[in-house]
PDB file of N, CA, C and O in Angstrom:
ATOM      1  N   MET A 272       0.796  -1.225  -0.077  1.00 96.00           N
ATOM      2  CA  MET A 272       0.074   0.023   0.028  1.00 96.00           C
ATOM      3  C   MET A 272       0.710   1.178  -0.135  1.00 96.00           C
ATOM      4  O   MET A 272       1.913   1.242   0.760  1.00 96.00           O
ATOM      5  N   ARG A 273       0.722   2.246  -0.896  1.00 97.00           N
ATOM      6  CA  ARG A 273       1.367   3.470  -1.052  1.00 97.00           C
ATOM      7  C   ARG A 273       0.464   4.515  -0.489  1.00 97.00           C
ATOM      8  O   ARG A 273      -0.977   4.610  -1.107  1.00 97.00           O
ATOM      9  N   ILE A 274       0.822   5.437   0.337  1.00 96.00           N
ATOM     10  CA  ILE A 274      -0.014   6.614   0.804  1.00 96.00           C
ATOM     11  C   ILE A 274       0.622   7.849   0.231  1.00 96.00           C
ATOM     12  O   ILE A 274       1.834   8.089   0.396  1.00 96.00           O
ATOM     13  N   ALA A 275      -0.181   8.461  -0.581  1.00 96.00           N
ATOM     14  CA  ALA A 275       0.203   9.714  -1.278  1.00 96.00           C
ATOM     15  C   ALA A 275       0.522  11.099  -0.340  1.00 96.00           C
ATOM     16  O   ALA A 275      -0.152  12.090  -0.866  1.00 96.00           O
ATOM     17  N   ALA A 276       0.847  10.824   0.869  1.00 95.00           N
ATOM     18  CA  ALA A 276       1.061  12.025   1.793  1.00 95.00           C
ATOM     19  C   ALA A 276       1.940  11.472   2.881  1.00 95.00           C
ATOM     20  O   ALA A 276       2.073  10.240   3.177  1.00 95.00           O
ATOM     21  N   PRO A 277       2.444  12.497   3.397  1.00 96.00           N
ATOM     22  CA  PRO A 277       3.467  12.031   4.751  1.00 96.00           C
ATOM     23  C   PRO A 277       2.494  11.538   5.896  1.00 96.00           C
ATOM     24  O   PRO A 277       1.514  11.867   5.760  1.00 96.00           O
ATOM     25  N   GLU A 278       3.172  10.750   6.822  1.00 95.00           N
ATOM     26  CA  GLU A 278       2.281  10.314   7.952  1.00 95.00           C
ATOM     27  C   GLU A 278       1.806  11.543   8.698  1.00 95.00           C
ATOM     28  O   GLU A 278       2.719  12.546   8.980  1.00 95.00           O
ATOM     29  N   VAL A 279       0.520  11.541   9.060  1.00 92.00           N
ATOM     30  CA  VAL A 279       0.077  12.678  10.058  1.00 92.00           C
ATOM     31  C   VAL A 279       0.384  12.283  11.424  1.00 92.00           C
ATOM     32  O   VAL A 279      -0.237  11.281  11.783  1.00 92.00           O
ATOM     33  N   LYS A 280       1.219  12.970  12.079  1.00 92.00           N
ATOM     34  CA  LYS A 280       1.561  12.671  13.460  1.00 92.00           C
ATOM     35  C   LYS A 280       1.248  13.635  14.422  1.00 92.00           C
ATOM     36  O   LYS A 280       1.434  13.485  15.641  1.00 92.00           O
ATOM     37  N   ASN A 281       0.748  14.737  14.057  1.00 90.00           N
ATOM     38  CA  ASN A 281       0.677  15.885  15.106  1.00 90.00           C
ATOM     39  C   ASN A 281      -0.784  16.500  14.725  1.00 90.00           C
ATOM     40  O   ASN A 281      -1.393  16.481  13.520  1.00 90.00           O
ATOM     41  N   GLU A 282      -1.455  17.154  15.777  1.00 88.00           N
ATOM     42  CA  GLU A 282      -2.643  17.777  15.681  1.00 88.00           C
ATOM     43  C   GLU A 282      -2.762  18.846  14.706  1.00 88.00           C
ATOM     44  O   GLU A 282      -1.754  19.540  14.568  1.00 88.00           O
ATOM     45  N   CYS A 283      -3.843  19.137  14.038  1.00 85.00           N
ATOM     46  CA  CYS A 283      -4.036  20.515  13.237  1.00 85.00           C
ATOM     47  C   CYS A 283      -4.798  21.432  13.914  1.00 85.00           C
ATOM     48  O   CYS A 283      -6.027  20.906  14.211  1.00 85.00           O
ATOM     49  N   TYR A 284      -4.275  22.494  14.301  1.00 82.00           N
ATOM     50  CA  TYR A 284      -5.136  23.436  14.924  1.00 82.00           C
ATOM     51  C   TYR A 284      -5.784  24.617  14.030  1.00 82.00           C
ATOM     52  O   TYR A 284      -6.113  25.526  14.335  1.00 82.00           O
ATOM     53  N   PHE A 285      -5.383  24.220  12.640  1.00 80.00           N
ATOM     54  CA  PHE A 285      -6.113  25.051  11.661  1.00 80.00           C
ATOM     55  C   PHE A 285      -7.225  24.495  10.880  1.00 80.00           C
ATOM     56  O   PHE A 285      -7.319  25.036   9.762  1.00 80.00           O
ATOM     57  N   GLY A 286      -7.975  23.842  11.446  1.00 75.00           N
ATOM     58  CA  GLY A 286      -9.226  23.500  10.817  1.00 75.00           C
ATOM     59  C   GLY A 286      -9.184  21.968  10.534  1.00 75.00           C
ATOM     60  O   GLY A 286     -10.186  21.428  10.021  1.00 75.00           O
ATOM     61  N   GLY A 287      -8.250  21.048  11.020  1.00 70.00           N
ATOM     62  CA  GLY A 287      -8.323  19.531  10.737  1.00 70.00           C
ATOM     63  C   GLY A 287      -9.418  19.191  11.771  1.00 70.00           C
ATOM     64  O   GLY A 287      -9.633  19.712  12.808  1.00 70.00           O
ATOM     65  N   ASN A 288      -9.803  17.881  11.381  1.00 68.00           N
ATOM     66  CA  ASN A 288     -10.802  17.300  12.265  1.00 68.00           C
ATOM     67  C   ASN A 288     -10.194  16.391  13.380  1.00 68.00           C
ATOM     68  O   ASN A 288     -10.923  15.984  14.163  1.00 68.00           O
ATOM     69  N   ASP A 289      -9.067  16.199  13.428  1.00 63.00           N
ATOM     70  CA  ASP A 289      -8.398  15.169  14.694  1.00 63.00           C
ATOM     71  C   ASP A 289      -8.508  16.052  15.823  1.00 63.00           C
ATOM     72  O   ASP A 289      -8.225  17.200  16.128  1.00 63.00           O
ATOM     73  N   LEU A 290      -8.923  15.336  16.925  1.00 65.00           N
ATOM     74  CA  LEU A 290      -9.161  15.828  18.358  1.00 65.00           C
ATOM     75  C   LEU A 290      -7.773  15.790  19.026  1.00 65.00           C
ATOM     76  O   LEU A 290      -7.463  16.981  19.602  1.00 65.00           O
ATOM     77  N   ASP A 291      -7.040  14.924  18.822  1.00 76.00           N
ATOM     78  CA  ASP A 291      -5.765  14.948  19.577  1.00 76.00           C
ATOM     79  C   ASP A 291      -4.757  13.791  19.042  1.00 76.00           C
ATOM     80  O   ASP A 291      -5.230  13.092  18.239  1.00 76.00           O
ATOM     81  N   ARG A 292      -3.574  13.990  19.206  1.00 80.00           N
ATOM     82  CA  ARG A 292      -2.568  12.964  18.891  1.00 80.00           C
ATOM     83  C   ARG A 292      -3.115  11.593  19.050  1.00 80.00           C
ATOM     84  O   ARG A 292      -2.657  10.658  18.144  1.00 80.00           O
ATOM     85  N   THR A 293      -3.721  11.278  20.039  1.00 82.00           N
ATOM     86  CA  THR A 293      -3.961   9.770  20.297  1.00 82.00           C
ATOM     87  C   THR A 293      -4.961   9.113  19.237  1.00 82.00           C
ATOM     88  O   THR A 293      -4.849   7.895  18.939  1.00 82.00           O
ATOM     89  N   SER A 294      -5.681  10.221  18.495  1.00 84.00           N
ATOM     90  CA  SER A 294      -6.310   9.585  17.355  1.00 84.00           C
ATOM     91  C   SER A 294      -5.805   9.414  15.985  1.00 84.00           C
ATOM     92  O   SER A 294      -6.251   8.912  15.071  1.00 84.00           O
ATOM     93  N   LEU A 295      -4.420   9.843  16.115  1.00 90.00           N
ATOM     94  CA  LEU A 295      -3.623   9.544  14.853  1.00 90.00           C
ATOM     95  C   LEU A 295      -2.795   8.538  15.038  1.00 90.00           C
ATOM     96  O   LEU A 295      -1.602   8.490  15.744  1.00 90.00           O
ATOM     97  N   ILE A 296      -3.046   7.527  14.182  1.00 92.00           N
ATOM     98  CA  ILE A 296      -2.270   6.158  14.444  1.00 92.00           C
ATOM     99  C   ILE A 296      -0.710   6.205  14.119  1.00 92.00           C
ATOM    100  O   ILE A 296       0.076   5.648  14.930  1.00 92.00           O
ATOM    101  N   SER A 297      -0.230   7.061  13.263  1.00 93.00           N
ATOM    102  CA  SER A 297       1.135   7.385  13.051  1.00 93.00           C
ATOM    103  C   SER A 297       1.920   8.107  14.093  1.00 93.00           C
ATOM    104  O   SER A 297       3.035   8.069  14.173  1.00 93.00           O
ATOM    105  N   SER A 298       1.174   8.597  14.995  1.00 92.00           N
ATOM    106  CA  SER A 298       1.706   9.340  16.122  1.00 92.00           C
ATOM    107  C   SER A 298       2.274   8.408  17.387  1.00 92.00           C
ATOM    108  O   SER A 298       2.987   8.709  18.076  1.00 92.00           O
ATOM    109  N   HIS A 299       1.563   7.250  17.217  1.00 93.00           N
ATOM    110  CA  HIS A 299       2.043   6.108  18.051  1.00 93.00           C
ATOM    111  C   HIS A 299       2.345   4.807  17.823  1.00 93.00           C
ATOM    112  O   HIS A 299       2.477   3.998  18.551  1.00 93.00           O
ATOM    113  N   LYS A 300       2.222   4.509  16.290  1.00 95.00           N
ATOM    114  CA  LYS A 300       2.701   3.259  15.827  1.00 95.00           C
ATOM    115  C   LYS A 300       3.665   3.334  14.843  1.00 95.00           C
ATOM    116  O   LYS A 300       3.645   4.452  14.154  1.00 95.00           O
ATOM    117  N   THR A 301       4.432   2.406  14.506  1.00 96.00           N
ATOM    118  CA  THR A 301       5.415   2.592  13.735  1.00 96.00           C
ATOM    119  C   THR A 301       4.866   2.092  12.366  1.00 96.00           C
ATOM    120  O   THR A 301       3.514   1.535  12.339  1.00 96.00           O
ATOM    121  N   THR A 302       5.574   2.363  11.234  1.00 96.00           N
ATOM    122  CA  THR A 302       4.964   1.876  10.000  1.00 96.00           C
ATOM    123  C   THR A 302       4.798   0.485   9.861  1.00 96.00           C
ATOM    124  O   THR A 302       3.718  -0.044   9.311  1.00 96.00           O
ATOM    125  N   LYS A 303       5.784  -0.381  10.294  1.00 97.00           N
ATOM    126  CA  LYS A 303       5.499  -1.928  10.494  1.00 97.00           C
ATOM    127  C   LYS A 303       4.209  -2.260  11.301  1.00 97.00           C
ATOM    128  O   LYS A 303       3.558  -3.071  10.838  1.00 97.00           O
ATOM    129  N   GLU A 304       3.952  -1.609  12.379  1.00 97.00           N
ATOM    130  CA  GLU A 304       2.949  -1.986  13.318  1.00 97.00           C
ATOM    131  C   GLU A 304       1.632  -1.675  12.482  1.00 97.00           C
ATOM    132  O   GLU A 304       0.597  -2.509  12.569  1.00 97.00           O
ATOM    133  N   ILE A 305       1.699  -0.594  11.804  1.00 97.00           N
ATOM    134  CA  ILE A 305       0.585   0.053  10.998  1.00 97.00           C
ATOM    135  C   ILE A 305       0.313  -1.194   9.873  1.00 97.00           C
ATOM    136  O   ILE A 305      -0.914  -1.625   9.516  1.00 97.00           O
ATOM    137  N   ARG A 306       1.411  -1.509   9.131  1.00 97.00           N
ATOM    138  CA  ARG A 306       1.377  -2.521   7.973  1.00 97.00           C
ATOM    139  C   ARG A 306       0.700  -3.733   8.553  1.00 97.00           C
ATOM    140  O   ARG A 306      -0.098  -4.468   7.924  1.00 97.00           O
ATOM    141  N   ASP A 307       1.197  -4.255   9.682  1.00 97.00           N
ATOM    142  CA  ASP A 307       0.584  -5.582  10.277  1.00 97.00           C
ATOM    143  C   ASP A 307      -0.633  -5.475  10.679  1.00 97.00           C
ATOM    144  O   ASP A 307      -1.518  -6.388  10.484  1.00 97.00           O
ATOM    145  N   MET A 308      -1.098  -4.122  11.112  1.00 96.00           N
ATOM    146  CA  MET A 308      -2.515  -3.933  11.671  1.00 96.00           C
ATOM    147  C   MET A 308      -3.329  -3.999  10.491  1.00 96.00           C
ATOM    148  O   MET A 308      -4.642  -4.650  10.715  1.00 96.00           O
ATOM    149  N   ILE A 309      -3.163  -3.367   9.163  1.00 96.00           N
ATOM    150  CA  ILE A 309      -4.124  -3.402   8.170  1.00 96.00           C
ATOM    151  C   ILE A 309      -3.991  -4.704   7.273  1.00 96.00           C
ATOM    152  O   ILE A 309      -4.596  -4.620   6.296  1.00 96.00           O
ATOM    153  N   GLY A 310      -2.866  -5.514   7.518  1.00 97.00           N
ATOM    154  CA  GLY A 310      -2.812  -6.559   6.698  1.00 97.00           C
ATOM    155  C   GLY A 310      -2.080  -6.350   5.389  1.00 97.00           C
ATOM    156  O   GLY A 310      -2.198  -7.177   4.402  1.00 97.00           O
ATOM    157  N   ALA A 311      -1.427  -5.218   5.312  1.00 97.00           N
ATOM    158  CA  ALA A 311      -0.713  -5.119   3.917  1.00 97.00           C
ATOM    159  C   ALA A 311       0.672  -5.834   3.810  1.00 97.00           C
ATOM    160  O   ALA A 311       1.164  -5.890   4.840  1.00 97.00           O
ATOM    161  N   ASP A 312       1.116  -6.125   2.820  1.00 97.00           N
ATOM    162  CA  ASP A 312       2.360  -6.728   2.278  1.00 97.00           C
ATOM    163  C   ASP A 312       3.493  -5.682   2.639  1.00 97.00           C
ATOM    164  O   ASP A 312       4.535  -6.006   2.948  1.00 97.00           O
ATOM    165  N   SER A 313       3.193  -4.580   2.246  1.00 97.00           N
ATOM    166  CA  SER A 313       4.070  -3.292   2.533  1.00 97.00           C
ATOM    167  C   SER A 313       3.299  -2.149   2.487  1.00 97.00           C
ATOM    168  O   SER A 313       2.109  -2.002   2.214  1.00 97.00           O
ATOM    169  N   LEU A 314       3.951  -1.154   3.099  1.00 98.00           N
ATOM    170  CA  LEU A 314       3.392   0.082   3.446  1.00 98.00           C
ATOM    171  C   LEU A 314       4.436   1.288   3.422  1.00 98.00           C
ATOM    172  O   LEU A 314       5.426   1.089   4.027  1.00 98.00           O
ATOM    173  N   ALA A 315       4.128   2.371   2.685  1.00 97.00           N
ATOM    174  CA  ALA A 315       5.112   3.500   2.616  1.00 97.00           C
ATOM    175  C   ALA A 315       4.195   4.674   2.403  1.00 97.00           C
ATOM    176  O   ALA A 315       3.173   4.750   1.898  1.00 97.00           O
ATOM    177  N   PHE A 316       4.691   5.806   3.063  1.00 97.00           N
ATOM    178  CA  PHE A 316       4.185   7.062   2.840  1.00 97.00           C
ATOM    179  C   PHE A 316       5.117   7.988   1.966  1.00 97.00           C
ATOM    180  O   PHE A 316       6.180   7.950   2.105  1.00 97.00           O
ATOM    181  N   LEU A 317       4.556   8.965   1.471  1.00 97.00           N
ATOM    182  CA  LEU A 317       5.235  10.196   0.801  1.00 97.00           C
ATOM    183  C   LEU A 317       6.081  10.730   1.899  1.00 97.00           C
ATOM    184  O   LEU A 317       5.678  11.185   2.961  1.00 97.00           O
ATOM    185  N   SER A 318       7.290  11.094   1.504  1.00 96.00           N
ATOM    186  CA  SER A 318       8.136  11.857   2.588  1.00 96.00           C
ATOM    187  C   SER A 318       7.580  13.276   2.368  1.00 96.00           C
ATOM    188  O   SER A 318       7.168  13.866   1.507  1.00 96.00           O
ATOM    189  N   VAL A 319       8.211  13.992   3.409  1.00 93.00           N
ATOM    190  CA  VAL A 319       7.725  15.461   3.612  1.00 93.00           C
ATOM    191  C   VAL A 319       8.633  16.022   2.345  1.00 93.00           C
ATOM    192  O   VAL A 319       8.101  16.946   1.644  1.00 93.00           O
ATOM    193  N   GLU A 320       9.956  15.593   2.056  1.00 92.00           N
ATOM    194  CA  GLU A 320      10.591  16.203   0.970  1.00 92.00           C
ATOM    195  C   GLU A 320       9.898  15.931  -0.331  1.00 92.00           C
ATOM    196  O   GLU A 320       9.838  16.712  -1.254  1.00 92.00           O
ATOM    197  N   GLY A 321       9.327  14.817  -0.464  1.00 94.00           N
ATOM    198  CA  GLY A 321       8.529  14.526  -1.484  1.00 94.00           C
ATOM    199  C   GLY A 321       7.368  15.164  -1.850  1.00 94.00           C
ATOM    200  O   GLY A 321       7.225  15.671  -3.105  1.00 94.00           O
ATOM    201  N   LEU A 322       6.746  15.614  -0.748  1.00 92.00           N
ATOM    202  CA  LEU A 322       5.461  16.528  -0.946  1.00 92.00           C
ATOM    203  C   LEU A 322       5.989  17.879  -1.414  1.00 92.00           C
ATOM    204  O   LEU A 322       5.390  18.435  -2.273  1.00 92.00           O
ATOM    205  N   LYS A 323       6.935  18.479  -0.895  1.00 88.00           N
ATOM    206  CA  LYS A 323       7.624  19.611  -1.140  1.00 88.00           C
ATOM    207  C   LYS A 323       7.950  19.601  -2.700  1.00 88.00           C
ATOM    208  O   LYS A 323       7.703  20.660  -3.311  1.00 88.00           O
ATOM    209  N   GLU A 324       8.484  18.642  -2.929  1.00 90.00           N
ATOM    210  CA  GLU A 324       8.916  18.580  -4.390  1.00 90.00           C
ATOM    211  C   GLU A 324       7.618  18.547  -5.368  1.00 90.00           C
ATOM    212  O   GLU A 324       7.637  19.227  -6.382  1.00 90.00           O
ATOM    213  N   ALA A 325       6.691  17.982  -5.005  1.00 90.00           N
ATOM    214  CA  ALA A 325       5.492  17.856  -5.740  1.00 90.00           C
ATOM    215  C   ALA A 325       4.721  19.059  -5.859  1.00 90.00           C
ATOM    216  O   ALA A 325       4.084  19.449  -6.556  1.00 90.00           O
ATOM    217  N   CYS A 326       4.910  19.815  -4.783  1.00 89.00           N
ATOM    218  CA  CYS A 326       4.284  21.326  -4.699  1.00 89.00           C
ATOM    219  C   CYS A 326       5.302  22.285  -5.024  1.00 89.00           C
ATOM    220  O   CYS A 326       5.160  23.535  -4.459  1.00 89.00           O
ATOM    221  N   LYS A 327       6.415  22.001  -5.734  1.00 86.00           N
ATOM    222  CA  LYS A 327       7.382  23.175  -6.043  1.00 86.00           C
ATOM    223  C   LYS A 327       6.876  24.285  -6.475  1.00 86.00           C
ATOM    224  O   LYS A 327       5.915  24.410  -7.087  1.00 86.00           O
ATOM    225  N   GLY A 328       7.365  25.365  -5.715  1.00 75.00           N
ATOM    226  CA  GLY A 328       6.973  26.764  -6.034  1.00 75.00           C
ATOM    227  C   GLY A 328       6.154  27.071  -4.954  1.00 75.00           C
ATOM    228  O   GLY A 328       5.808  28.327  -4.841  1.00 75.00           O
ATOM    229  N   THR A 329       5.356  26.198  -4.313  1.00 74.00           N
ATOM    230  CA  THR A 329       4.441  26.500  -3.040  1.00 74.00           C
ATOM    231  C   THR A 329       4.781  26.143  -1.867  1.00 74.00           C
ATOM    232  O   THR A 329       4.107  26.369  -0.932  1.00 74.00           O
ATOM    233  N   GLU A 330       5.931  25.400  -1.861  1.00 62.00           N
ATOM    234  CA  GLU A 330       6.276  24.693  -0.513  1.00 62.00           C
ATOM    235  C   GLU A 330       6.295  25.614   0.656  1.00 62.00           C
ATOM    236  O   GLU A 330       5.999  25.427   1.919  1.00 62.00           O
ATOM    237  N   ASN A 331       6.571  27.000   0.298  1.00 71.00           N
ATOM    238  CA  ASN A 331       6.815  27.787   1.492  1.00 71.00           C
ATOM    239  C   ASN A 331       5.487  28.511   1.771  1.00 71.00           C
ATOM    240  O   ASN A 331       5.300  29.415   2.864  1.00 71.00           O
ATOM    241  N   THR A 332       4.379  28.126   1.295  1.00 82.00           N
ATOM    242  CA  THR A 332       3.165  28.603   1.569  1.00 82.00           C
ATOM    243  C   THR A 332       2.271  27.576   2.090  1.00 82.00           C
ATOM    244  O   THR A 332       0.970  27.749   2.421  1.00 82.00           O
ATOM    245  N   LEU A 333       2.636  26.261   2.077  1.00 85.00           N
ATOM    246  CA  LEU A 333       1.874  25.296   2.647  1.00 85.00           C
ATOM    247  C   LEU A 333       2.177  25.008   4.110  1.00 85.00           C
ATOM    248  O   LEU A 333       3.375  25.150   4.548  1.00 85.00           O
ATOM    249  N   CYS A 334       1.168  24.862   5.075  1.00 88.00           N
ATOM    250  CA  CYS A 334       1.337  24.579   6.194  1.00 88.00           C
ATOM    251  C   CYS A 334       1.615  22.834   6.501  1.00 88.00           C
ATOM    252  O   CYS A 334       1.044  22.044   5.972  1.00 88.00           O
ATOM    253  N   MET A 335       2.712  22.509   6.948  1.00 89.00           N
ATOM    254  CA  MET A 335       3.095  21.216   7.033  1.00 89.00           C
ATOM    255  C   MET A 335       3.196  20.619   8.554  1.00 89.00           C
ATOM    256  O   MET A 335       3.721  19.536   8.810  1.00 89.00           O
ATOM    257  N   ALA A 336       2.697  21.304   9.326  1.00 89.00           N
ATOM    258  CA  ALA A 336       2.660  21.160  10.821  1.00 89.00           C
ATOM    259  C   ALA A 336       2.050  19.719  11.227  1.00 89.00           C
ATOM    260  O   ALA A 336       2.720  19.054  12.175  1.00 89.00           O
ATOM    261  N   CYS A 337       1.053  19.235  10.535  1.00 90.00           N
ATOM    262  CA  CYS A 337       0.640  17.968  10.832  1.00 90.00           C
ATOM    263  C   CYS A 337       1.472  16.800  10.623  1.00 90.00           C
ATOM    264  O   CYS A 337       1.649  15.862  11.114  1.00 90.00           O
ATOM    265  N   PHE A 338       2.354  17.288   9.511  1.00 92.00           N
ATOM    266  CA  PHE A 338       3.326  16.222   9.162  1.00 92.00           C
ATOM    267  C   PHE A 338       4.676  16.267  10.070  1.00 92.00           C
ATOM    268  O   PHE A 338       5.464  15.367  10.420  1.00 92.00           O
ATOM    269  N   THR A 339       5.088  17.614  10.193  1.00 92.00           N
ATOM    270  CA  THR A 339       6.511  17.713  10.850  1.00 92.00           C
ATOM    271  C   THR A 339       6.394  18.376  12.398  1.00 92.00           C
ATOM    272  O   THR A 339       7.469  18.041  12.918  1.00 92.00           O
ATOM    273  N   GLY A 340       5.220  18.797  12.876  1.00 91.00           N
ATOM    274  CA  GLY A 340       5.112  19.270  14.192  1.00 91.00           C
ATOM    275  C   GLY A 340       5.698  20.521  14.353  1.00 91.00           C
ATOM    276  O   GLY A 340       5.712  21.054  15.502  1.00 91.00           O
ATOM    277  N   GLU A 341       6.120  21.358  13.166  1.00 89.00           N
ATOM    278  CA  GLU A 341       6.548  22.791  13.125  1.00 89.00           C
ATOM    279  C   GLU A 341       5.501  23.482  12.624  1.00 89.00           C
ATOM    280  O   GLU A 341       5.133  23.682  11.628  1.00 89.00           O
ATOM    281  N   TYR A 342       4.871  24.291  13.763  1.00 87.00           N
ATOM    282  CA  TYR A 342       3.746  25.100  13.348  1.00 87.00           C
ATOM    283  C   TYR A 342       4.167  26.554  13.040  1.00 87.00           C
ATOM    284  O   TYR A 342       5.145  26.891  13.614  1.00 87.00           O
ATOM    285  N   PRO A 343       3.584  27.032  12.203  1.00 83.00           N
ATOM    286  CA  PRO A 343       3.860  28.424  11.565  1.00 83.00           C
ATOM    287  C   PRO A 343       3.570  29.551  12.698  1.00 83.00           C
ATOM    288  O   PRO A 343       4.206  30.546  12.510  1.00 83.00           O
ATOM    289  N   VAL A 344       2.671  29.167  13.585  1.00 83.00           N
ATOM    290  CA  VAL A 344       2.476  30.245  14.680  1.00 83.00           C
ATOM    291  C   VAL A 344       2.391  29.789  16.118  1.00 83.00           C
ATOM    292  O   VAL A 344       2.419  28.259  16.031  1.00 83.00           O
ATOM    293  N   LYS A 345       2.814  30.147  16.991  1.00 78.00           N
ATOM    294  CA  LYS A 345       2.821  29.746  18.512  1.00 78.00           C
ATOM    295  C   LYS A 345       1.408  29.536  18.943  1.00 78.00           C
ATOM    296  O   LYS A 345       0.324  29.880  18.643  1.00 78.00           O
TER     297      LYS A 345
END
């Protein structure tokens, strides 16, 4: 299975629907644990760098806090 986004590990304070980190599986399980849990032969996510490359020219305007934990404001 291939996921066309980085792993969401952090809460979104800017309109996301996640309530807290405990509801985000990637925040507390490894890729291998998730793979085994869903019964996939393999599992990979797009990297943050891959997302930036795909969004070339706009990467400085995208909020990536849910992926990186680096929020644009306090």
